[in-house]
XYZ file of C-alpha atoms in Angstrom:
699
model
C -166.072 -113.419 -50.701
C -167.100 -114.557 -54.174
C -164.542 -116.765 -55.968
C -163.252 -115.679 -59.334
C -163.166 -119.077 -61.013
C -162.897 -117.564 -64.457
C -159.370 -116.496 -63.572
C -158.212 -119.977 -64.593
C -159.592 -119.736 -68.119
C -156.870 -117.400 -69.340
C -153.123 -117.672 -68.922
C -151.120 -115.313 -66.805
C -147.746 -113.662 -67.199
C -145.985 -113.661 -63.853
C -143.167 -111.380 -62.849
C -141.229 -113.468 -60.340
C -137.927 -112.315 -58.882
C -135.666 -114.768 -57.088
C -131.960 -115.597 -56.954
C -132.839 -119.166 -57.948
C -135.687 -118.551 -60.372
C -135.617 -117.032 -63.805
C -137.778 -114.014 -64.582
C -140.832 -114.626 -66.737
C -142.194 -111.778 -68.780
C -145.142 -111.510 -71.137
C -142.962 -110.283 -74.010
C -140.711 -113.300 -74.267
C -138.340 -115.452 -72.257
C -138.871 -119.046 -71.243
C -141.149 -121.043 -73.482
C -143.059 -122.788 -70.716
C -143.489 -123.113 -66.998
C -145.048 -125.986 -65.142
C -146.437 -125.280 -61.691
C -147.861 -127.840 -59.307
C -150.206 -127.183 -56.417
C -148.792 -129.838 -54.105
C -151.164 -131.871 -52.028
C -150.862 -133.141 -48.486
C -153.578 -134.766 -46.326
C -155.575 -131.515 -46.470
C -154.533 -130.349 -49.937
C -156.071 -131.262 -53.279
C -154.010 -131.485 -56.417
C -154.562 -129.165 -59.363
C -152.014 -128.857 -62.148
C -151.634 -125.678 -64.152
C -149.487 -125.224 -67.232
C -148.717 -121.886 -68.831
C -147.450 -121.871 -72.399
C -146.060 -118.848 -74.141
C -145.622 -119.076 -77.886
C -144.506 -116.722 -80.599
C -147.115 -116.418 -83.361
C -146.191 -115.713 -86.947
C -146.616 -111.965 -86.577
C -144.002 -111.857 -83.816
C -146.347 -110.637 -81.097
C -146.670 -112.409 -77.790
C -149.904 -114.257 -77.077
C -150.949 -115.948 -73.860
C -152.609 -119.331 -74.184
C -155.228 -120.573 -71.814
C -154.533 -122.504 -68.654
C -155.461 -126.151 -68.749
C -159.063 -126.756 -67.852
C -160.040 -127.592 -64.310
C -162.161 -130.574 -63.483
C -165.396 -130.000 -61.625
C -163.798 -131.356 -58.451
C -160.836 -129.014 -58.867
C -163.169 -126.072 -59.377
C -165.001 -126.994 -56.187
C -161.693 -127.237 -54.323
C -160.580 -123.858 -55.626
C -163.936 -122.326 -54.709
C -163.649 -123.632 -51.169
C -160.063 -122.446 -50.807
C -160.952 -119.030 -52.183
C -163.960 -118.495 -49.951
C -162.361 -119.782 -46.762
C -158.701 -118.943 -47.042
C -158.010 -116.274 -49.669
C -158.276 -113.628 -47.026
C -155.603 -110.950 -46.659
C -156.213 -109.245 -49.992
C -159.861 -110.199 -49.963
C -162.674 -109.332 -52.298
C -162.190 -111.022 -55.637
C -165.581 -109.529 -56.515
C -163.844 -106.179 -56.946
C -161.636 -107.556 -59.679
C -164.569 -109.405 -61.214
C -166.468 -106.110 -61.504
C -163.484 -104.384 -63.081
C -162.940 -107.296 -65.458
C -166.585 -107.335 -66.521
C -166.430 -103.622 -67.157
C -163.395 -104.046 -69.390
C -165.364 -106.615 -71.389
C -168.211 -104.099 -71.738
C -165.755 -101.510 -73.032
C -164.102 -104.005 -75.369
C -160.789 -103.899 -73.506
C -160.418 -107.651 -73.354
C -156.802 -108.082 -74.348
C -154.184 -106.611 -72.008
C -156.664 -105.710 -69.297
C -158.168 -109.183 -69.250
C -154.728 -110.690 -68.797
C -154.060 -108.230 -66.016
C -157.202 -108.964 -64.036
C -156.810 -112.695 -64.412
C -153.209 -112.351 -63.298
C -154.266 -110.540 -60.166
C -156.954 -113.047 -59.346
C -154.624 -116.004 -59.856
C -151.890 -114.424 -57.780
C -154.346 -113.601 -55.011
C -155.541 -117.177 -54.862
C -152.021 -118.589 -55.000
C -150.561 -116.209 -52.428
C -153.377 -116.063 -49.919
C -154.769 -119.571 -49.729
C -153.286 -121.253 -46.681
C -154.110 -124.592 -48.328
C -151.675 -123.998 -51.130
C -147.918 -124.241 -51.480
C -146.654 -123.475 -54.955
C -143.462 -125.076 -56.186
C -141.915 -124.523 -59.612
C -140.304 -127.208 -61.696
C -136.527 -127.226 -61.840
C -134.646 -127.543 -65.104
C -134.495 -131.343 -64.838
C -138.238 -131.541 -64.246
C -138.168 -132.327 -60.531
C -140.002 -130.280 -57.920
C -138.170 -127.301 -56.460
C -138.754 -127.137 -52.725
C -138.651 -123.317 -52.610
C -141.936 -121.694 -51.620
C -142.499 -118.911 -54.124
C -145.432 -117.381 -52.276
C -143.277 -114.413 -51.332
C -142.546 -113.820 -55.012
C -146.246 -113.972 -55.808
C -146.705 -111.284 -53.191
C -144.014 -109.169 -54.801
C -145.627 -109.618 -58.200
C -148.906 -108.385 -56.757
C -147.166 -105.322 -55.392
C -145.852 -104.469 -58.837
C -149.022 -105.287 -60.703
C -151.185 -103.014 -58.572
C -149.600 -100.074 -60.351
C -151.374 -101.058 -63.553
C -154.399 -98.762 -63.878
C -157.021 -101.101 -62.490
C -160.334 -99.353 -62.919
C -163.596 -99.786 -61.140
C -166.733 -98.983 -63.024
C -167.925 -95.548 -62.007
C -171.379 -95.609 -63.502
C -172.675 -92.175 -64.356
C -176.156 -90.882 -64.499
C -177.484 -91.205 -68.038
C -179.390 -87.944 -67.636
C -177.710 -86.186 -64.685
C -179.906 -83.109 -64.879
C -182.969 -85.261 -64.272
C -181.432 -87.862 -61.954
C -182.006 -86.985 -58.330
C -178.873 -86.917 -56.192
C -179.835 -88.165 -52.743
C -178.053 -89.273 -49.614
C -178.286 -92.972 -48.817
C -180.286 -93.487 -45.606
C -177.749 -95.668 -43.759
C -175.198 -93.815 -41.601
C -171.541 -94.674 -42.126
C -168.518 -93.758 -39.990
C -168.225 -90.818 -37.605
C -165.668 -88.229 -38.658
C -162.887 -87.699 -36.113
C -160.609 -85.053 -37.630
C -158.852 -83.463 -40.571
C -155.306 -82.428 -39.787
C -151.690 -81.866 -40.743
C -148.326 -82.445 -39.143
C -145.962 -80.052 -37.428
C -142.906 -81.433 -39.222
C -140.526 -79.961 -40.185
C -141.543 -76.357 -40.716
C -141.379 -75.210 -37.042
C -137.581 -75.330 -37.464
C -137.944 -72.474 -39.931
C -140.873 -70.642 -38.376
C -138.956 -70.079 -35.142
C -136.918 -67.538 -37.154
C -140.044 -65.577 -38.128
C -141.264 -62.459 -36.316
C -143.339 -63.318 -33.257
C -146.446 -61.691 -34.708
C -146.185 -63.756 -37.866
C -145.695 -66.947 -35.874
C -148.947 -66.166 -34.097
C -150.670 -65.354 -37.383
C -149.761 -68.789 -38.687
C -151.475 -70.376 -35.693
C -154.567 -68.434 -36.659
C -154.325 -69.551 -40.286
C -154.111 -73.197 -39.247
C -156.533 -73.438 -36.347
C -159.021 -70.572 -36.512
C -162.617 -71.120 -37.620
C -162.072 -68.206 -39.999
C -159.308 -70.041 -41.846
C -158.213 -73.652 -42.276
C -159.948 -74.762 -39.065
C -157.922 -77.945 -38.550
C -159.361 -80.428 -36.076
C -156.246 -82.629 -35.917
C -152.534 -81.992 -35.407
C -149.519 -84.318 -35.427
C -146.551 -83.355 -33.269
C -143.187 -84.894 -34.175
C -141.232 -86.196 -31.180
C -137.720 -85.495 -32.440
C -134.823 -87.912 -32.396
C -131.841 -85.576 -32.614
C -130.200 -85.511 -29.195
C -127.206 -83.241 -29.724
C -125.504 -80.702 -31.928
C -123.688 -83.358 -33.942
C -126.996 -84.887 -35.015
C -127.489 -82.030 -37.443
C -124.432 -83.359 -39.284
C -126.084 -86.746 -39.745
C -129.436 -85.505 -41.070
C -128.305 -84.006 -44.341
C -131.455 -82.113 -45.354
C -131.616 -78.769 -43.514
C -134.477 -78.579 -41.045
C -135.351 -82.282 -41.022
C -133.543 -83.033 -37.803
C -135.849 -82.365 -34.838
C -134.466 -81.743 -31.376
C -135.198 -84.551 -28.944
C -136.023 -83.839 -25.337
C -133.486 -86.551 -24.494
C -129.948 -85.332 -25.138
C -127.013 -87.542 -26.040
C -126.018 -88.271 -22.439
C -129.460 -89.712 -21.695
C -130.772 -86.784 -19.648
C -133.760 -84.591 -20.492
C -133.817 -80.941 -21.528
C -137.387 -79.667 -21.741
C -136.355 -76.377 -23.395
C -135.495 -78.147 -26.649
C -137.622 -78.085 -29.819
C -138.995 -74.679 -28.906
C -140.473 -74.136 -32.373
C -142.301 -77.441 -32.394
C -143.618 -76.990 -28.868
C -144.867 -73.490 -29.724
C -147.268 -74.858 -32.353
C -148.131 -77.904 -30.271
C -149.317 -75.509 -27.564
C -151.167 -73.444 -30.168
C -153.013 -76.564 -31.314
C -153.785 -77.408 -27.716
C -155.103 -73.911 -27.004
C -157.335 -74.199 -30.070
C -158.904 -77.282 -28.427
C -158.436 -79.522 -31.432
C -160.292 -82.807 -31.348
C -157.157 -84.888 -31.898
C -153.472 -84.302 -31.145
C -151.028 -87.094 -31.926
C -147.409 -87.423 -30.864
C -145.541 -89.456 -33.483
C -142.009 -90.812 -33.666
C -139.738 -90.991 -36.709
C -136.817 -92.278 -34.655
C -136.191 -92.908 -31.012
C -133.614 -90.482 -29.549
C -130.091 -90.842 -30.856
C -128.948 -91.484 -27.278
C -130.791 -94.826 -27.433
C -129.791 -95.979 -30.925
C -126.915 -98.330 -31.641
C -125.222 -95.851 -34.001
C -126.027 -92.806 -31.847
C -127.648 -91.296 -34.934
C -131.339 -90.413 -35.414
C -131.393 -92.238 -38.766
C -130.216 -95.460 -40.341
C -131.185 -97.618 -37.366
C -133.351 -100.656 -36.769
C -135.204 -101.006 -33.495
C -134.141 -104.143 -31.636
C -136.066 -106.133 -29.062
C -133.401 -105.292 -26.480
C -133.993 -101.549 -26.979
C -137.769 -101.670 -26.542
C -137.832 -101.226 -22.702
C -135.665 -98.084 -22.850
C -137.738 -96.754 -25.750
C -140.965 -97.290 -23.815
C -139.555 -95.589 -20.716
C -138.578 -92.598 -22.854
C -142.060 -92.313 -24.365
C -143.677 -92.479 -20.938
C -141.337 -89.764 -19.633
C -142.060 -87.420 -22.540
C -145.813 -87.991 -22.486
C -145.874 -87.403 -18.734
C -144.042 -84.113 -19.171
C -146.329 -82.891 -21.962
C -149.508 -83.798 -20.103
C -148.139 -82.205 -16.921
C -147.836 -79.047 -19.017
C -151.607 -79.342 -19.600
C -151.125 -80.352 -23.231
C -153.761 -82.858 -24.307
C -152.234 -85.788 -26.182
C -154.889 -88.073 -27.634
C -152.711 -90.589 -29.498
C -149.145 -91.836 -29.465
C -147.655 -93.403 -32.606
C -144.359 -95.144 -31.791
C -143.109 -95.752 -35.333
C -143.347 -94.061 -38.710
C -142.867 -95.807 -42.051
C -141.206 -98.705 -40.233
C -140.204 -100.496 -43.412
C -137.494 -97.869 -44.004
C -134.529 -97.049 -41.768
C -133.707 -93.939 -43.855
C -130.046 -94.903 -43.898
C -129.352 -92.157 -46.414
C -130.137 -89.809 -43.507
C -132.049 -87.206 -45.492
C -134.420 -87.248 -42.519
C -134.816 -88.970 -39.170
C -135.966 -92.561 -39.439
C -135.943 -95.982 -37.792
C -137.036 -99.315 -39.168
C -139.055 -101.804 -37.132
C -139.190 -105.343 -38.448
C -142.733 -106.492 -39.109
C -142.237 -109.429 -36.755
C -141.325 -107.020 -33.934
C -144.184 -104.541 -34.281
C -146.733 -106.471 -32.235
C -144.178 -106.605 -29.403
C -143.688 -102.845 -29.600
C -147.418 -102.198 -29.355
C -147.802 -104.738 -26.550
C -145.044 -103.080 -24.517
C -146.348 -99.581 -25.178
C -149.851 -100.607 -24.160
C -148.518 -102.106 -20.928
C -146.325 -99.059 -20.242
C -149.167 -96.589 -20.616
C -151.547 -98.596 -18.450
C -149.139 -98.604 -15.486
C -147.914 -95.033 -15.941
C -147.933 -92.993 -12.708
C -149.822 -90.321 -14.659
C -153.583 -90.965 -14.902
C -153.643 -88.716 -17.968
C -150.980 -90.766 -19.738
C -152.946 -93.922 -18.963
C -155.777 -92.571 -21.126
C -153.635 -91.887 -24.214
C -154.563 -94.113 -27.142
C -152.172 -95.937 -29.482
C -152.162 -95.901 -33.283
C -149.953 -97.701 -35.785
C -148.057 -98.760 -37.727
C -147.911 -95.809 -40.174
C -146.855 -97.984 -43.123
C -145.711 -95.877 -46.042
C -147.625 -97.654 -48.816
C -150.705 -99.817 -49.164
C -149.696 -102.487 -51.685
C -145.973 -102.658 -50.972
C -146.093 -102.370 -47.174
C -149.536 -102.841 -45.630
C -150.556 -105.805 -47.803
C -147.515 -108.013 -47.096
C -146.731 -106.754 -43.567
C -150.107 -106.637 -41.815
C -150.491 -110.430 -41.472
C -147.278 -110.495 -39.407
C -148.507 -108.180 -36.677
C -151.999 -106.775 -37.103
C -154.288 -109.738 -36.253
C -152.588 -110.510 -32.931
C -152.299 -106.810 -32.083
C -156.001 -106.274 -32.663
C -156.994 -109.485 -30.897
C -155.141 -108.321 -27.792
C -156.399 -104.744 -28.186
C -152.926 -103.244 -28.065
C -153.823 -100.447 -30.480
C -156.883 -98.229 -30.751
C -156.629 -97.174 -34.393
C -154.834 -98.172 -37.576
C -152.671 -95.423 -39.038
C -151.350 -95.669 -42.583
C -149.856 -93.501 -45.316
C -150.633 -93.615 -49.021
C -147.340 -93.016 -50.796
C -148.215 -95.454 -53.553
C -151.242 -93.266 -54.346
C -153.506 -96.327 -54.560
C -156.398 -96.650 -56.949
C -159.952 -97.413 -55.863
C -159.700 -101.185 -56.148
C -156.516 -101.279 -54.085
C -158.193 -99.298 -51.316
C -161.289 -101.480 -51.330
C -159.018 -104.478 -50.950
C -157.173 -102.684 -48.158
C -160.433 -102.164 -46.320
C -161.151 -105.872 -46.701
C -157.693 -106.687 -45.380
C -158.412 -104.714 -42.197
C -161.825 -106.350 -41.783
C -160.349 -109.818 -42.204
C -157.498 -109.052 -39.817
C -159.996 -107.899 -37.185
C -162.370 -110.851 -37.439
C -164.411 -111.862 -35.517
C -164.420 -108.377 -33.968
C -165.414 -105.125 -35.702
C -162.486 -103.357 -37.370
C -160.845 -100.470 -35.494
C -160.918 -96.906 -36.810
C -158.654 -96.245 -39.783
C -156.682 -93.015 -40.065
C -154.883 -91.859 -43.198
C -152.087 -89.932 -41.518
C -149.710 -88.754 -44.228
C -149.556 -87.858 -47.906
C -147.999 -85.107 -50.015
C -145.572 -84.474 -52.853
C -147.528 -86.065 -55.698
C -147.286 -85.001 -59.296
C -150.519 -83.688 -60.758
C -152.560 -86.322 -62.609
C -151.923 -86.320 -66.338
C -155.628 -86.333 -67.119
C -155.636 -89.629 -69.010
C -157.348 -91.445 -66.166
C -157.982 -88.481 -63.909
C -161.762 -88.069 -64.334
C -162.405 -91.767 -64.066
C -161.749 -93.376 -60.714
C -158.001 -93.177 -61.014
C -155.501 -90.723 -59.651
C -152.232 -92.617 -59.781
C -149.776 -94.001 -59.754
C -147.782 -90.933 -58.926
C -144.193 -90.640 -57.925
C -142.624 -88.431 -55.319
C -140.963 -86.328 -57.971
C -140.299 -82.593 -58.165
C -143.319 -80.560 -59.189
C -144.743 -77.319 -57.892
C -148.426 -76.876 -58.645
C -150.194 -74.493 -56.272
C -153.208 -74.409 -58.573
C -156.513 -76.201 -58.899
C -155.316 -79.413 -60.601
C -153.248 -80.575 -57.655
C -156.004 -79.484 -55.274
C -158.614 -81.563 -57.123
C -156.336 -84.600 -56.945
C -156.140 -84.092 -53.193
C -159.913 -83.712 -52.971
C -160.401 -87.054 -54.672
C -157.870 -88.703 -52.380
C -159.915 -87.536 -49.419
C -163.076 -88.908 -51.054
C -161.352 -92.270 -51.583
C -160.462 -92.697 -47.940
C -163.750 -91.454 -46.514
C -165.985 -93.496 -48.816
C -164.001 -96.582 -49.877
C -162.060 -97.209 -46.667
C -164.468 -95.507 -44.233
C -161.516 -93.722 -42.651
C -162.433 -91.551 -39.686
C -159.663 -89.001 -40.245
C -157.425 -87.743 -43.027
C -154.158 -85.857 -42.531
C -151.980 -83.927 -44.923
C -148.246 -84.254 -44.333
C -146.623 -80.874 -43.807
C -148.782 -77.809 -43.350
C -146.019 -75.366 -44.354
C -143.268 -75.910 -46.907
C -140.237 -74.019 -48.128
C -140.018 -76.144 -51.281
C -141.019 -73.391 -53.675
C -138.922 -73.480 -56.854
C -138.397 -69.731 -56.684
C -137.999 -66.861 -54.292
C -141.117 -64.707 -54.689
C -139.178 -61.734 -53.389
C -136.747 -61.850 -56.267
C -138.960 -62.686 -59.266
C -142.608 -61.959 -60.100
C -144.778 -64.601 -58.484
C -146.609 -65.019 -61.779
C -143.403 -66.616 -63.063
C -143.645 -69.234 -60.331
C -147.229 -70.458 -60.681
C -146.134 -73.892 -61.865
C -142.854 -75.761 -62.186
C -142.661 -79.263 -63.619
C -139.213 -80.360 -62.481
C -138.528 -78.382 -59.331
C -140.183 -77.656 -56.011
C -142.584 -80.068 -54.295
C -146.333 -80.295 -53.791
C -145.827 -80.862 -50.088
C -147.344 -77.754 -48.495
C -150.755 -76.250 -47.977
C -148.961 -72.941 -47.456
C -145.466 -71.961 -48.599
C -142.746 -69.656 -47.370
C -139.921 -68.044 -49.315
C -137.047 -70.576 -49.366
C -134.627 -67.647 -49.109
C -136.479 -65.905 -46.272
C -133.294 -65.677 -44.170
C -131.762 -63.449 -46.849
C -134.798 -61.692 -48.299
C -136.592 -61.233 -44.963
C -139.769 -62.242 -46.769
C -142.019 -63.658 -44.050
C -145.162 -63.943 -46.145
C -147.291 -67.067 -46.330
C -148.114 -68.097 -49.888
C -151.447 -69.839 -50.380
C -152.264 -72.801 -52.607
C -155.564 -74.105 -53.910
C -154.873 -77.172 -51.783
C -155.306 -74.963 -48.723
C -158.784 -73.924 -49.844
C -159.929 -77.361 -51.027
C -158.732 -78.884 -47.760
C -160.720 -76.234 -45.942
C -163.938 -77.545 -47.495
C -163.388 -80.750 -45.530
C -161.764 -79.424 -42.353
C -164.221 -76.535 -41.981
C -167.498 -78.152 -43.004
C -167.029 -81.737 -41.736
C -166.409 -81.223 -38.055
C -165.547 -83.889 -35.455
C -168.610 -85.974 -34.664
C -170.161 -85.578 -38.113
C -171.745 -88.772 -39.426
C -171.114 -89.587 -43.075
C -173.793 -90.732 -45.540
C -173.096 -92.243 -48.953
C -173.895 -90.554 -52.241
C -173.580 -93.340 -54.850
C -171.480 -92.542 -57.893
C -174.193 -94.027 -60.063
C -176.314 -90.912 -59.559
C -173.500 -88.420 -60.194
C -172.138 -87.064 -63.472
C -169.064 -88.716 -64.912
C -165.838 -87.464 -63.322
C -167.413 -86.198 -60.094
C -167.492 -87.546 -56.556
C -169.227 -86.358 -53.403
C -168.927 -86.633 -49.626
C -171.888 -85.899 -47.366
C -172.181 -85.798 -43.583
C -174.489 -84.572 -40.853
C -172.734 -82.446 -38.239
C -173.531 -82.643 -34.546
C -175.576 -79.432 -34.762
C -177.918 -81.076 -37.284
C -176.505 -79.237 -40.297
C -175.668 -81.347 -43.337
C -172.615 -80.583 -45.483
C -172.186 -82.040 -48.967
C -168.901 -81.570 -50.809
C -168.785 -82.122 -54.577
C -165.453 -82.535 -56.393
C -165.784 -82.019 -60.161
C -162.616 -82.743 -62.116
C -164.223 -82.161 -65.496
C -163.166 -79.172 -67.565
C -166.854 -78.265 -67.882
C -169.488 -77.478 -65.310
C -172.062 -80.117 -64.431
C -175.775 -79.579 -63.805
C -177.452 -81.876 -61.283
C -180.687 -82.071 -59.322
C -180.490 -82.843 -55.625
C -183.179 -83.767 -53.139
C -182.897 -83.106 -49.421
C -183.302 -86.088 -47.065
C -186.378 -84.828 -45.274
C -189.265 -82.390 -45.247
C -189.060 -78.695 -44.538
C -185.459 -78.396 -45.677
C -183.522 -75.382 -46.862
C -180.038 -74.692 -48.218
C -178.231 -72.356 -45.843
C -174.739 -71.967 -47.300
C -172.812 -72.580 -50.533
C -169.108 -71.997 -51.187
C -166.885 -72.959 -54.106
C -163.178 -73.240 -54.934
C -162.213 -72.960 -58.591
C -159.344 -71.639 -60.680
C -160.821 -68.187 -60.088
C -162.293 -68.416 -56.603
C -160.457 -69.461 -53.464
C -163.467 -69.749 -51.166
C -166.122 -67.831 -53.003
C -169.806 -67.467 -52.124
C -172.412 -69.048 -54.382
C -176.021 -67.994 -54.851
C -178.195 -70.326 -52.823
C -180.509 -72.575 -54.855
C -184.265 -72.460 -54.387
C -185.659 -75.637 -52.843
C -188.950 -76.812 -54.308
C -191.938 -78.134 -52.405
C -190.713 -81.673 -53.061
C -187.346 -80.896 -51.473
C -185.500 -80.914 -54.794
C -183.410 -78.170 -56.382
C -180.996 -77.584 -59.249
C -177.290 -77.241 -58.585
C -174.369 -76.238 -60.799
C -171.039 -77.936 -60.092
C -168.287 -75.567 -61.263
C -165.768 -76.733 -63.841
C -162.575 -78.060 -62.223
C -163.850 -77.048 -58.849
C -165.129 -78.005 -55.430
C -168.563 -76.945 -54.228
C -169.895 -77.319 -50.696
C -173.534 -76.802 -49.864
C -174.996 -76.883 -46.376
C -178.615 -77.570 -45.610
C -180.998 -78.392 -42.820
C -184.142 -80.484 -42.721
C -187.020 -80.825 -40.300
C -186.696 -79.198 -36.889
C -183.060 -78.261 -37.435
C -184.057 -76.126 -40.405
C -185.319 -73.456 -38.072
C -182.882 -73.774 -35.197
C -179.195 -73.653 -34.371
C -176.195 -71.976 -35.975
C -174.934 -73.280 -39.289
C -171.694 -75.253 -39.074
C -168.997 -73.090 -40.631
C -171.391 -70.164 -40.568
C -168.732 -67.640 -41.440
C -167.918 -69.334 -44.737
C -169.881 -67.008 -47.016
C -169.457 -63.949 -44.821
C -165.675 -64.046 -45.068
C -165.329 -65.577 -48.509
C -165.383 -62.243 -50.271
C -162.567 -61.014 -48.064
C -160.076 -63.754 -48.814
C -160.148 -64.523 -52.501
C -158.655 -61.386 -54.012
C -155.826 -61.770 -56.484
C -153.340 -60.297 -54.040
C -154.293 -62.796 -51.378
C -154.135 -65.720 -53.811
C -150.611 -64.710 -54.723
C -149.562 -64.631 -51.077
C -149.802 -61.877 -48.564
C -147.844 -60.517 -45.643
C -150.734 -61.357 -43.380
C -149.378 -59.929 -40.140
C -149.102 -56.466 -41.701
C -152.638 -56.508 -43.053
C -154.559 -57.179 -39.882
């Protein structure tokens, strides 16, 4: 990692929260702060002083840090390179900082980047203990590293931007795949929570139709599915989980016995996923059964070390039952968003202290390996499903991940993205995983949950930035929300090299209207009601209206570009942003049948013309499909490939375009992956179908 020595040339404004320390802000407050980097036999001394003064015009200016001696610079360089590990990659911030200088944004942004770099060095260097001065000038013995970490968590929400260079002349700049293969794609999926609680009330034919919509090659074509092992063990549990439908029946009832007839709705779709032969099925836990919790509730609990053996025995029992039923379970995830116990009980939840997580994974690994069921012994483990990158994964991973990976207790890292991280944050996250895995290769990374984001305002949207968002009410079934999702997928596949990407809930009832009672055109968008949490929606008043339709979103169709055209086993290849038009990104992969799929996401309000060259001789484009404001999954005229393998391509305005092509021997052999894409596209993008259709009546 390259040190960012220039971070000490400009002062920083720190936001430090502590019962014993005053808060320092860039707009006023204390006039000065002295900080010492205290030495011991292995520490070198460097003194930093930050002065904040009020100029004549009343604005706040930040003066420079005192200069470092050459020896101090050498010490800092060594500490940075050898010990500034968990957040990693100061070069990322250096690139962003240099870009701000190029743009002329060298005031607030410069302070921001220098702040980040200084905090990273201070927080992550194991050589350094930072102590503030007390009021009387003596050293305060409190270690404020934890407050530096908290400051970093807050500061990441500032729109840190990476330079997305654009082609100066995109129409004459050849777009080509980089020759080096990247990760192998494992799956694109969604969870079975909590909509099966509602779908069990639907007509049997419509329940079956939903299975087709989710798993069929003709529709969404998911390759991954997440089954929620419920925690609600008895009738009274529904009184504790206040949000209707979010309590999931546990196979273990409140007296500690098992009832395998429970959670019939969830099991129905688990079996449907199994029958569809999906590449990956995960069983995940929000809370252990209420029968095992201290409060006898499926929420508001913290897992204790004493409860781990019973919890492991329960998981083994359930996994044995499911596999005995010939249901293939590929992964087990024993905790979900473990930093939150969900004590408000709007859903099931259980916290797991970060210092206890390695023990959980160790015990689960041992339990599976000695299970009487040979099938259970083969189930892999993922974790820890942290909710956010900067606020959870960054500070928590060092407490459990290195030892867990060193002992090979887990097979994949699973994480959510509910802070909607920017590009730089995700690049740092990738570095965190690499550093935590050293000296071994990092394990696969799976992004396993995201939804409910507000549509990007557009200020930063075309340029490497999609957040921060908040989980606030908004209902946007249109193209803007879908394009945000498309860029999220690009982030994780290309910046993190994630092998899989999962949406949260496939079906939602969080429409802000009942389409049976008002014209659906009056419910195309709602700013302050509903949630962007579904790929498909159902009428929230279906029990009264008997409306059992499924209402489509553009997210459904954009997600299909990835789930349908990037199949398990596909190998990804980079397409550098530097050769793409501003505001566009692309994901390319070669499927196991030799067919390449390239997905372009264009968030510009105008179409973009590019020239692309195939990565080999004798190539031809075999398929092209687009999703736009007008088209759901519409066919596109195939471009003509020249003798040099190049061709012109039009990226639709605010749209997603997928092209498929073959080269060499595969150009004349084998079926095209997703071959029905164009054939069926004309059948599914009518206005009536976009508005939602009673699919089981139209077969």
